Amino acid sequence: MSTNSSFNRSFYALAGVLAVLCLALLMLTTVQGPRLRHAQLDRSKVTAQPNQRLILYASQQLAGESAKRVSIVPKAGFTATVSGNAIVVQFSERLRYNTRYTVKAPGVKVVPQQRQATLTYTFKTADPTLYYIHRNYPADTNNTSKKPDEIVRTTLGTTKRQTIFTAPKIQDYVLLGDSIVVATINDDNTTSLQLVDVRTKKVQHLSLPAKGMLGHLRSAPNRTAFGFSFTSNEQGNAKAYEDNLFIVDLSRGRTAYPVNGLNRKPLQIIDWQFAPDGTTVLAQTYDLNALLIDTVSHKEPIPLGRVAALGNFSYNGAKIALDSQKGDPFIFDAVKHTPSAVQTPKIAGGATYPRELLLLPNSEGYVQQVQLVSNHGLTITPYILLNRQGMQRQLYRASPKTDISSYYVSPNDHLVAVEAAAIDVGAYDTYANNPKSTNVHTLLVDTASKDVVKDISGFNVTWQ
């Protein structure tokens, strides 16, 4: 009997102590305010797509005004709202690669006690996967030692490389989700088209409209469709193609369908681009007219006037970079249908001449290539300039003995890829389409630090 009484007294005493501890912990939590329990974020998608969300889950229900105090370092565009015990941060733009961000919400209040605390969350964005073409040029002039060309996969932060596809002559490629579409050059200078699964490396051959040469291979921003210009071997008959534009929408099949221009006639192009919506295209015709064409509704194309060259679309599709017939770049407002001239900046030491201008794909602003001509025209120095929020600064200066054949910006504005080649070393290859210098390489330049963060032995770098 005494044993049971002793046990009961011990049990109730222990239960009392536990109850006091629970009450104390509850009171302590209430006094201290909310705490961060966990967070939800896709570190890869946040660099690849805008409007991604970070959700911070707190230990208590939060007051709505808590969202007003959220800040992010480094700076990034965002909106914040409160939903129950969570703060939902939506990034309006893509974030930088391999970068540590800190999200802080000071003075967060709970309901109804109005206790305050600071919630802090730090995360590092993913290292991107990169694809590029590496052409293996022969060591002799008879091509007897030429190795196959490669499409290579690597990452920004490592030197590891993996060959995804090989062929004797790789002309071009585009990335479509987990696949790549590769154009290769045959011995008779015609083109073959392959769909390659980058995970399994399984290759499927895609049909072209006829036997001939493909050019201007482009993929839609959503990477579900691609297009190209095509010229058939047979000329002078009703079935012949000459730089006609074709689109392949993989969500609707694998058949290439032609794009018509004015008066519903097949479109013959000099150049073309996809708009951000993935269905509208901008094309430059043989007579130098720029046309906006809706490839889904098949409405009559919208003429934008005669231009010397096409640039690209802004991140929201509202603006288009173009070159006037005099060769001066301008920005066309696709909503108001009004042009705005871009002044060529002056650089000390000579005369400055404009080259290609590209609008940033993630924010307001543009990148421009210019050439400084000095020493009575004997020295030409290429520059890449960045203009953001009305402020212009030098991003990259090449050697006068270097030619910049192309440049482009990563989808999140983080990097500018500069395809460069030494003028006095090597020569151009003899590929029938998309020829390149035999010493071409691509420098990845950080738009914030201006540092060259990677040097790639190849060209046509694509980010995944």
CSV table of C-alpha atoms in Angstrom, one decimal:
chain,number,residue,atom,x,y,z
A,1,MET,CA,0.0,0.0,0.0
A,2,SER,CA,2.8,2.4,0.9
A,3,THR,CA,4.5,1.5,-2.3
A,4,ASN,CA,1.5,2.5,-4.4
A,5,SER,CA,1.2,5.7,-2.5
A,6,SER,CA,4.8,6.5,-3.0
A,7,PHE,CA,4.5,5.8,-6.7
A,8,ASN,CA,1.4,8.0,-7.0
A,9,ARG,CA,3.1,10.8,-5.3
A,10,SER,CA,6.1,10.5,-7.6
A,11,PHE,CA,3.9,10.3,-10.7
A,12,TYR,CA,1.9,13.4,-9.8
A,13,ALA,CA,5.0,15.3,-8.8
A,14,LEU,CA,6.6,14.5,-12.2
A,15,ALA,CA,3.4,15.4,-14.1
A,16,GLY,CA,3.3,18.7,-12.2
A,17,VAL,CA,6.9,19.5,-13.1
A,18,LEU,CA,6.3,18.7,-16.7
A,19,ALA,CA,3.1,20.8,-16.8
A,20,VAL,CA,5.1,23.7,-15.3
A,21,LEU,CA,7.8,23.2,-17.9
A,22,CYS,CA,5.3,23.2,-20.7
A,23,LEU,CA,3.6,26.3,-19.4
A,24,ALA,CA,7.0,28.0,-19.0
A,25,LEU,CA,8.0,27.1,-22.6
A,26,LEU,CA,4.7,28.3,-23.9
A,27,MET,CA,5.0,31.6,-22.0
A,28,LEU,CA,8.6,31.9,-23.2
A,29,THR,CA,7.6,31.4,-26.8
A,30,THR,CA,4.9,34.0,-26.5
A,31,VAL,CA,7.2,36.4,-24.8
A,32,GLN,CA,10.0,35.9,-27.3
A,33,GLY,CA,7.7,36.2,-30.3
A,34,PRO,CA,7.7,34.1,-33.5
A,35,ARG,CA,10.6,31.9,-34.7
A,36,LEU,CA,11.5,30.6,-38.1
A,37,ARG,CA,10.6,26.9,-38.3
A,38,HIS,CA,11.6,26.1,-41.9
A,39,ALA,CA,11.7,27.6,-45.4
A,40,GLN,CA,10.6,26.4,-48.8
A,41,LEU,CA,12.6,27.3,-52.0
A,42,ASP,CA,13.7,25.8,-55.2
A,43,ARG,CA,17.3,27.0,-55.6
A,44,SER,CA,17.6,26.1,-59.2
A,45,LYS,CA,14.3,27.5,-60.5
A,46,VAL,CA,14.9,30.8,-58.7
A,47,THR,CA,17.8,31.6,-61.1
A,48,ALA,CA,16.0,30.2,-64.2
A,49,GLN,CA,12.5,31.6,-64.0
A,50,PRO,CA,11.0,34.8,-62.6
A,51,ASN,CA,8.1,35.0,-60.1
A,52,GLN,CA,9.5,32.1,-58.0
A,53,ARG,CA,8.6,32.0,-54.3
A,54,LEU,CA,10.4,31.7,-51.0
A,55,ILE,CA,8.0,30.7,-48.1
A,56,LEU,CA,9.2,31.4,-44.5
A,57,TYR,CA,7.1,29.4,-42.0
A,58,ALA,CA,7.0,30.9,-38.5
A,59,SER,CA,6.1,29.2,-35.2
A,60,GLN,CA,3.1,31.5,-34.7
A,61,GLN,CA,0.4,33.2,-36.7
A,62,LEU,CA,1.7,36.5,-38.1
A,63,ALA,CA,0.2,40.0,-38.4
A,64,GLY,CA,-0.3,41.2,-42.0
A,65,GLU,CA,2.0,44.3,-41.6
A,66,SER,CA,5.0,42.0,-41.0
A,67,ALA,CA,5.5,41.7,-44.8
A,68,LYS,CA,6.2,45.4,-45.1
A,69,ARG,CA,9.5,45.1,-43.3
A,70,VAL,CA,11.1,42.3,-45.5
A,71,SER,CA,14.5,43.1,-47.1
A,72,ILE,CA,16.9,41.1,-49.3
A,73,VAL,CA,20.6,41.4,-49.6
A,74,PRO,CA,22.0,41.4,-52.3
A,75,LYS,CA,19.2,43.6,-53.7
A,76,ALA,CA,16.5,41.9,-55.8
A,77,GLY,CA,13.0,42.8,-56.9
A,78,PHE,CA,10.3,41.1,-54.8
A,79,THR,CA,6.9,41.4,-53.2
A,80,ALA,CA,6.0,40.0,-49.8
A,81,THR,CA,2.7,38.9,-48.2
A,82,VAL,CA,1.6,37.2,-45.0
A,83,SER,CA,-0.6,34.0,-45.1
A,84,GLY,CA,-1.3,32.6,-41.6
A,85,ASN,CA,2.0,31.7,-40.1
A,86,ALA,CA,4.0,32.2,-43.3
A,87,ILE,CA,5.7,35.1,-45.1
A,88,VAL,CA,5.5,34.5,-48.9
A,89,VAL,CA,8.3,36.3,-50.8
A,90,GLN,CA,7.9,36.3,-54.6
A,91,PHE,CA,10.9,37.3,-56.6
A,92,SER,CA,9.9,39.4,-59.6
A,93,GLU,CA,13.2,38.6,-61.4
A,94,ARG,CA,15.6,35.8,-61.7
A,95,LEU,CA,18.3,35.7,-59.0
A,96,ARG,CA,22.1,35.5,-59.6
A,97,TYR,CA,23.9,32.1,-59.9
A,98,ASN,CA,25.8,30.6,-57.0
A,99,THR,CA,25.1,33.6,-54.8
A,100,ARG,CA,24.3,33.8,-51.0
A,101,TYR,CA,21.1,35.8,-50.3
A,102,THR,CA,19.9,36.9,-46.9
A,103,VAL,CA,16.2,37.6,-46.4
A,104,LYS,CA,15.4,39.5,-43.2
A,105,ALA,CA,12.0,40.4,-41.7
A,106,PRO,CA,12.6,42.6,-38.6
A,107,GLY,CA,9.8,43.5,-36.2
A,108,VAL,CA,7.6,40.6,-37.2
A,109,LYS,CA,4.5,40.6,-35.0
A,110,VAL,CA,2.2,37.7,-34.0
A,111,VAL,CA,-1.6,37.7,-33.6
A,112,PRO,CA,-3.1,38.8,-31.2
A,113,GLN,CA,-0.3,39.4,-28.6
A,114,GLN,CA,1.7,41.7,-31.0
A,115,ARG,CA,5.0,40.3,-29.7
A,116,GLN,CA,7.9,41.1,-32.1
A,117,ALA,CA,10.9,39.2,-33.4
A,118,THR,CA,13.3,39.2,-36.4
A,119,LEU,CA,13.1,36.3,-38.9
A,120,THR,CA,16.3,35.8,-40.9
A,121,TYR,CA,16.9,33.2,-43.6
A,122,THR,CA,20.0,32.8,-45.7
A,123,PHE,CA,20.3,30.6,-48.8
A,124,LYS,CA,22.6,30.1,-51.7
A,125,THR,CA,21.4,29.8,-55.3
A,126,ALA,CA,22.3,26.9,-57.5
A,127,ASP,CA,25.4,26.6,-59.7
A,128,PRO,CA,24.0,26.6,-63.3
A,129,THR,CA,24.6,23.8,-65.9
A,130,LEU,CA,26.2,25.1,-69.1
A,131,TYR,CA,26.2,23.6,-72.6
A,132,TYR,CA,28.4,24.7,-75.5
A,133,ILE,CA,29.9,23.5,-78.8
A,134,HIS,CA,33.5,22.5,-79.0
A,135,ARG,CA,34.8,22.0,-82.5
A,136,ASN,CA,37.9,19.8,-82.8
A,137,TYR,CA,39.9,21.2,-85.7
A,138,PRO,CA,42.5,19.1,-87.5
A,139,ALA,CA,46.2,19.5,-86.9
A,140,ASP,CA,47.0,19.2,-90.6
A,141,THR,CA,45.5,20.7,-93.7
A,142,ASN,CA,44.3,17.4,-95.1
A,143,ASN,CA,41.7,16.9,-92.4
A,144,THR,CA,43.1,13.4,-91.8
A,145,SER,CA,43.4,14.0,-88.0
A,146,LYS,CA,40.1,15.7,-87.3
A,147,LYS,CA,38.2,14.4,-84.3
A,148,PRO,CA,34.5,14.7,-84.0
A,149,ASP,CA,32.9,17.9,-82.7
A,150,GLU,CA,31.3,17.8,-79.3
A,151,ILE,CA,28.4,19.3,-77.4
A,152,VAL,CA,29.7,19.6,-73.9
A,153,ARG,CA,27.9,20.0,-70.5
A,154,THR,CA,29.7,21.6,-67.6
A,155,THR,CA,28.9,23.8,-64.6
A,156,LEU,CA,29.9,27.4,-63.8
A,157,GLY,CA,31.9,26.6,-60.7
A,158,THR,CA,33.8,23.5,-61.8
A,159,THR,CA,36.2,22.4,-64.5
A,160,LYS,CA,34.4,19.0,-65.0
A,161,ARG,CA,33.0,18.4,-68.5
A,162,GLN,CA,30.8,15.8,-70.0
A,163,THR,CA,30.3,15.1,-73.7
A,164,ILE,CA,26.6,14.9,-74.6
A,165,PHE,CA,26.8,14.4,-78.3
A,166,THR,CA,29.4,14.0,-81.0
A,167,ALA,CA,29.4,14.3,-84.8
A,168,PRO,CA,32.0,15.0,-87.5
A,169,LYS,CA,30.6,18.5,-88.0
A,170,ILE,CA,28.3,20.2,-85.6
A,171,GLN,CA,26.7,23.3,-87.0
A,172,ASP,CA,24.5,24.5,-84.2
A,173,TYR,CA,22.2,23.4,-81.4
A,174,VAL,CA,19.4,24.7,-79.1
A,175,LEU,CA,18.3,23.5,-75.6
A,176,LEU,CA,14.7,22.3,-75.1
A,177,GLY,CA,14.0,21.2,-71.5
A,178,ASP,CA,15.9,17.9,-71.0
A,179,SER,CA,16.7,17.6,-74.7
A,180,ILE,CA,18.8,19.4,-77.3
A,181,VAL,CA,18.1,19.8,-81.0
A,182,VAL,CA,21.4,19.5,-83.0
A,183,ALA,CA,22.0,20.5,-86.5
A,184,THR,CA,24.9,18.7,-88.2
A,185,ILE,CA,26.6,19.2,-91.5
A,186,ASN,CA,26.8,16.2,-93.9
A,187,ASP,CA,29.6,15.5,-96.4
A,188,ASP,CA,27.5,17.1,-99.2
A,189,ASN,CA,27.0,20.3,-97.1
A,190,THR,CA,23.3,19.5,-96.4
A,191,THR,CA,21.9,19.6,-92.8
A,192,SER,CA,20.6,16.8,-90.6
A,193,LEU,CA,18.6,17.4,-87.5
A,194,GLN,CA,18.7,15.3,-84.3
A,195,LEU,CA,16.8,15.4,-81.0
A,196,VAL,CA,19.1,14.2,-78.2
A,197,ASP,CA,18.0,13.3,-74.7
A,198,VAL,CA,20.7,14.8,-72.5
A,199,ARG,CA,20.0,12.2,-69.7
A,200,THR,CA,20.0,9.0,-71.7
A,201,LYS,CA,21.9,10.4,-74.8
A,202,LYS,CA,19.3,8.7,-77.0
A,203,VAL,CA,19.2,10.3,-80.5
A,204,GLN,CA,16.1,10.6,-82.7
A,205,HIS,CA,16.3,12.0,-86.2
A,206,LEU,CA,13.9,14.8,-87.1
A,207,SER,CA,12.6,15.4,-90.6
A,208,LEU,CA,13.4,18.6,-92.5
A,209,PRO,CA,11.2,20.1,-95.3
A,210,ALA,CA,13.5,18.7,-98.0
A,211,LYS,CA,17.2,18.0,-98.6
A,212,GLY,CA,19.1,21.2,-98.0
A,213,MET,CA,20.7,23.6,-95.6
A,214,LEU,CA,19.3,24.8,-92.3
A,215,GLY,CA,20.3,28.1,-90.6
A,216,HIS,CA,19.3,30.6,-87.8
A,217,LEU,CA,18.4,27.8,-85.4
A,218,ARG,CA,16.6,29.4,-82.4
A,219,SER,CA,14.5,28.0,-79.4
A,220,ALA,CA,11.6,29.7,-77.7
A,221,PRO,CA,12.2,31.1,-74.2
A,222,ASN,CA,9.9,28.5,-72.7
A,223,ARG,CA,11.9,25.8,-74.6
A,224,THR,CA,9.0,23.9,-76.0
A,225,ALA,CA,9.4,25.1,-79.6
A,226,PHE,CA,12.2,25.9,-82.0
A,227,GLY,CA,12.6,27.3,-85.5
A,228,PHE,CA,15.0,27.7,-88.3
A,229,SER,CA,15.4,29.1,-91.8
A,230,PHE,CA,15.7,26.5,-94.6
A,231,THR,CA,17.1,26.5,-98.2
A,232,SER,CA,16.5,23.4,-100.3
A,233,ASN,CA,18.9,22.0,-102.8
A,234,GLU,CA,16.3,22.1,-105.6
A,235,GLN,CA,16.0,25.6,-106.9
A,236,GLY,CA,13.8,27.1,-109.6
A,237,ASN,CA,10.6,25.0,-109.0
A,238,ALA,CA,7.4,25.4,-107.0
A,239,LYS,CA,8.7,23.1,-104.2
A,240,ALA,CA,11.9,24.9,-103.6
A,241,TYR,CA,12.7,26.7,-100.4
A,242,GLU,CA,15.0,29.7,-100.0
A,243,ASP,CA,15.6,31.0,-96.5
A,244,ASN,CA,12.1,30.2,-95.5
A,245,LEU,CA,11.2,30.3,-91.8
A,246,PHE,CA,9.9,27.1,-90.2
A,247,ILE,CA,8.7,26.4,-86.6
A,248,VAL,CA,8.5,23.1,-84.8
A,249,ASP,CA,6.3,23.0,-81.6
A,250,LEU,CA,7.2,19.8,-79.8
A,251,SER,CA,3.9,20.1,-77.8
A,252,ARG,CA,2.0,19.7,-81.0
A,253,GLY,CA,4.2,17.2,-82.8
A,254,ARG,CA,7.5,17.1,-84.7
A,255,THR,CA,6.5,18.5,-88.0
A,256,ALA,CA,8.1,21.8,-89.2
A,257,TYR,CA,5.4,24.2,-90.4
A,258,PRO,CA,6.2,27.3,-92.5
A,259,VAL,CA,5.6,30.9,-91.2
A,260,ASN,CA,3.8,33.2,-93.7
A,261,GLY,CA,4.5,36.9,-94.1
A,262,LEU,CA,2.5,39.6,-95.7
A,263,ASN,CA,-0.2,38.5,-98.0
A,264,ARG,CA,0.0,35.0,-96.6
A,265,LYS,CA,3.1,34.3,-98.7
A,266,PRO,CA,6.0,32.1,-97.4
A,267,LEU,CA,8.4,34.2,-95.4
A,268,GLN,CA,12.0,34.6,-96.7
A,269,ILE,CA,14.2,35.9,-93.9
A,270,ILE,CA,17.6,37.4,-93.3
A,271,ASP,CA,17.3,36.9,-89.5
A,272,TRP,CA,14.6,36.2,-86.9
A,273,GLN,CA,14.0,35.9,-83.1
A,274,PHE,CA,11.3,34.5,-80.7
A,275,ALA,CA,9.5,36.9,-78.5
A,276,PRO,CA,9.3,36.1,-74.7
A,277,ASP,CA,5.8,34.7,-75.2
A,278,GLY,CA,7.2,31.9,-77.3
A,279,THR,CA,4.6,32.2,-80.1
A,280,THR,CA,5.3,35.7,-81.6
A,281,VAL,CA,8.4,36.0,-83.8
A,282,LEU,CA,10.3,39.0,-85.1
A,283,ALA,CA,11.6,38.5,-88.6
A,284,GLN,CA,13.7,40.6,-91.0
A,285,THR,CA,12.7,40.0,-94.6
A,286,TYR,CA,14.7,40.1,-97.9
A,287,ASP,CA,13.6,43.8,-98.4
A,288,LEU,CA,15.0,44.6,-94.9
A,289,ASN,CA,11.5,45.1,-93.3
A,290,ALA,CA,11.0,44.0,-89.7
A,291,LEU,CA,7.8,42.1,-89.1
A,292,LEU,CA,6.0,41.0,-85.9
A,293,ILE,CA,4.2,37.7,-86.6
A,294,ASP,CA,1.8,35.8,-84.3
A,295,THR,CA,2.4,32.2,-85.3
A,296,VAL,CA,-0.7,30.9,-83.5
A,297,SER,CA,-3.5,33.3,-84.5
A,298,HIS,CA,-2.1,33.7,-88.0
A,299,LYS,CA,-3.2,37.4,-88.1
A,300,GLU,CA,-1.7,39.7,-90.6
A,301,PRO,CA,1.9,40.5,-89.6
A,302,ILE,CA,2.7,44.0,-88.1
A,303,PRO,CA,5.4,45.9,-90.1
A,304,LEU,CA,7.9,47.8,-88.0
A,305,GLY,CA,9.8,49.5,-90.9
A,306,ARG,CA,13.1,48.9,-92.6
A,307,VAL,CA,16.1,48.1,-90.4
A,308,ALA,CA,19.7,47.1,-90.9
A,309,ALA,CA,19.7,44.4,-88.3
A,310,LEU,CA,17.7,42.8,-85.5
A,311,GLY,CA,18.7,42.9,-81.8
A,312,ASN,CA,16.4,41.2,-79.3
A,313,PHE,CA,13.3,41.6,-77.1
A,314,SER,CA,13.3,43.1,-73.6
A,315,TYR,CA,12.4,40.8,-70.7
A,316,ASN,CA,8.7,41.6,-71.0
A,317,GLY,CA,8.5,41.8,-74.7
A,318,ALA,CA,7.5,45.5,-74.7
A,319,LYS,CA,10.7,46.7,-76.3
A,320,ILE,CA,12.8,45.6,-79.2
A,321,ALA,CA,16.5,46.4,-80.0
A,322,LEU,CA,17.0,47.2,-83.7
A,323,ASP,CA,19.6,48.8,-85.9
A,324,SER,CA,18.6,51.7,-88.3
A,325,GLN,CA,19.5,51.6,-91.9
A,326,LYS,CA,22.4,53.9,-91.0
A,327,GLY,CA,23.7,51.3,-88.6
A,328,ASP,CA,22.8,53.2,-85.4
A,329,PRO,CA,21.0,51.2,-82.7
A,330,PHE,CA,17.6,52.2,-81.4
A,331,ILE,CA,14.9,50.8,-79.1
A,332,PHE,CA,11.5,50.3,-80.5
A,333,ASP,CA,8.5,50.4,-78.2
A,334,ALA,CA,6.3,47.5,-79.3
A,335,VAL,CA,3.2,48.9,-77.4
A,336,LYS,CA,3.4,52.5,-78.5
A,337,HIS,CA,5.1,51.8,-81.9
A,338,THR,CA,7.6,54.6,-81.3
A,339,PRO,CA,11.5,54.4,-81.7
A,340,SER,CA,14.0,55.8,-79.2
A,341,ALA,CA,17.5,56.5,-80.4
A,342,VAL,CA,20.5,55.2,-78.4
A,343,GLN,CA,23.4,57.6,-78.3
A,344,THR,CA,26.8,56.0,-78.9
A,345,PRO,CA,29.0,56.7,-75.9
A,346,LYS,CA,32.3,58.5,-76.3
A,347,ILE,CA,35.5,56.8,-75.1
A,348,ALA,CA,38.7,58.7,-74.7
A,349,GLY,CA,41.5,58.0,-77.2
A,350,GLY,CA,39.7,57.9,-80.5
A,351,ALA,CA,36.4,57.7,-82.3
A,352,THR,CA,33.7,55.3,-81.1
A,353,TYR,CA,31.4,53.4,-83.4
A,354,PRO,CA,28.4,51.3,-82.4
A,355,ARG,CA,28.0,47.6,-82.9
A,356,GLU,CA,25.2,45.3,-81.6
A,357,LEU,CA,22.9,46.3,-78.8
A,358,LEU,CA,21.1,43.7,-76.7
A,359,LEU,CA,18.3,44.5,-74.1
A,360,LEU,CA,18.7,42.8,-70.8
A,361,PRO,CA,16.6,39.6,-70.5
A,362,ASN,CA,15.8,40.0,-66.8
A,363,SER,CA,15.5,43.8,-66.1
A,364,GLU,CA,15.5,47.3,-67.6
A,365,GLY,CA,18.7,48.2,-69.4
A,366,TYR,CA,20.9,47.0,-72.2
A,367,VAL,CA,24.4,45.8,-73.1
A,368,GLN,CA,26.2,47.4,-76.1
A,369,GLN,CA,29.3,46.5,-78.1
A,370,VAL,CA,31.2,49.5,-79.4
A,371,GLN,CA,34.6,49.8,-81.2
A,372,LEU,CA,37.2,52.4,-80.4
A,373,VAL,CA,39.1,53.4,-83.5
A,374,SER,CA,42.4,55.1,-82.9
A,375,ASN,CA,46.0,55.5,-84.2
A,376,HIS,CA,44.6,56.9,-87.5
A,377,GLY,CA,42.4,53.9,-88.0
A,378,LEU,CA,45.1,51.3,-87.5
A,379,THR,CA,43.9,50.2,-84.1
A,380,ILE,CA,40.4,48.9,-83.3
A,381,THR,CA,39.6,48.1,-79.7
A,382,PRO,CA,36.3,46.3,-78.9
A,383,TYR,CA,34.4,47.2,-75.7
A,384,ILE,CA,31.3,45.8,-74.0
A,385,LEU,CA,29.3,48.4,-72.1
A,386,LEU,CA,26.5,47.9,-69.6
A,387,ASN,CA,23.7,50.5,-69.3
A,388,ARG,CA,21.4,50.0,-66.3
A,389,GLN,CA,19.0,52.5,-64.7
A,390,GLY,CA,20.5,55.2,-66.9
A,391,MET,CA,24.1,54.6,-65.6
A,392,GLN,CA,26.6,53.3,-68.1
A,393,ARG,CA,29.9,51.6,-67.3
A,394,GLN,CA,32.5,49.6,-69.1
A,395,LEU,CA,32.0,45.8,-68.6
A,396,TYR,CA,34.8,44.3,-70.8
A,397,ARG,CA,37.6,45.7,-72.9
A,398,ALA,CA,39.2,43.3,-75.4
A,399,SER,CA,42.7,43.5,-76.9
A,400,PRO,CA,43.0,45.3,-80.2
A,401,LYS,CA,44.2,42.0,-81.6
A,402,THR,CA,40.9,40.3,-80.6
A,403,ASP,CA,37.7,40.0,-82.6
A,404,ILE,CA,34.4,39.7,-80.7
A,405,SER,CA,32.2,37.6,-83.0
A,406,SER,CA,29.2,37.5,-80.8
A,407,TYR,CA,28.0,38.1,-77.2
A,408,TYR,CA,24.8,37.4,-75.3
A,409,VAL,CA,23.5,37.7,-71.7
A,410,SER,CA,22.5,35.0,-69.3
A,411,PRO,CA,18.7,34.8,-68.6
A,412,ASN,CA,19.2,36.3,-65.1
A,413,ASP,CA,21.5,39.2,-66.2
A,414,HIS,CA,24.3,37.8,-64.1
A,415,LEU,CA,26.8,36.9,-66.9
A,416,VAL,CA,27.7,38.2,-70.4
A,417,ALA,CA,29.2,35.6,-72.7
A,418,VAL,CA,31.7,37.1,-75.0
A,419,GLU,CA,32.8,34.9,-78.0
A,420,ALA,CA,36.3,36.1,-78.8
A,421,ALA,CA,39.1,35.0,-81.1
A,422,ALA,CA,42.6,36.3,-81.7
A,423,ILE,CA,42.8,38.0,-85.1
A,424,ASP,CA,46.4,37.1,-85.9
A,425,VAL,CA,46.2,33.4,-84.8
A,426,GLY,CA,44.5,30.6,-86.7
A,427,ALA,CA,41.8,31.1,-89.3
A,428,TYR,CA,38.1,30.5,-89.9
A,429,ASP,CA,36.9,27.0,-90.5
A,430,THR,CA,35.3,25.9,-93.8
A,431,TYR,CA,31.9,24.9,-92.4
A,432,ALA,CA,29.1,25.6,-94.9
A,433,ASN,CA,27.0,27.3,-92.2
A,434,ASN,CA,27.9,29.0,-88.9
A,435,PRO,CA,31.7,29.1,-89.5
A,436,LYS,CA,33.9,30.0,-86.6
A,437,SER,CA,37.5,31.0,-85.9
A,438,THR,CA,39.6,27.9,-85.1
A,439,ASN,CA,40.7,29.6,-81.8
A,440,VAL,CA,37.3,30.8,-80.7
A,441,HIS,CA,36.6,30.7,-77.0
A,442,THR,CA,33.9,32.2,-74.7
A,443,LEU,CA,34.6,34.4,-71.7
A,444,LEU,CA,31.9,34.7,-69.0
A,445,VAL,CA,32.0,38.1,-67.5
A,446,ASP,CA,30.2,39.0,-64.2
A,447,THR,CA,28.0,42.0,-64.7
A,448,ALA,CA,28.5,43.1,-61.1
A,449,SER,CA,32.2,42.6,-60.5
A,450,LYS,CA,33.3,42.8,-64.2
A,451,ASP,CA,35.5,39.7,-63.5
A,452,VAL,CA,36.0,37.0,-66.1
A,453,VAL,CA,34.7,34.0,-64.1
A,454,LYS,CA,35.1,31.3,-66.7
A,455,ASP,CA,36.9,30.8,-70.0
A,456,ILE,CA,35.3,28.1,-72.2
A,457,SER,CA,37.0,26.5,-75.2
A,458,GLY,CA,34.0,26.7,-77.5
A,459,PHE,CA,31.0,28.8,-78.3
A,460,ASN,CA,27.2,29.1,-78.2
A,461,VAL,CA,27.0,28.8,-74.4
A,462,THR,CA,23.5,28.0,-73.1
A,463,TRP,CA,22.3,28.1,-69.5
A,464,GLN,CA,20.0,25.5,-67.9
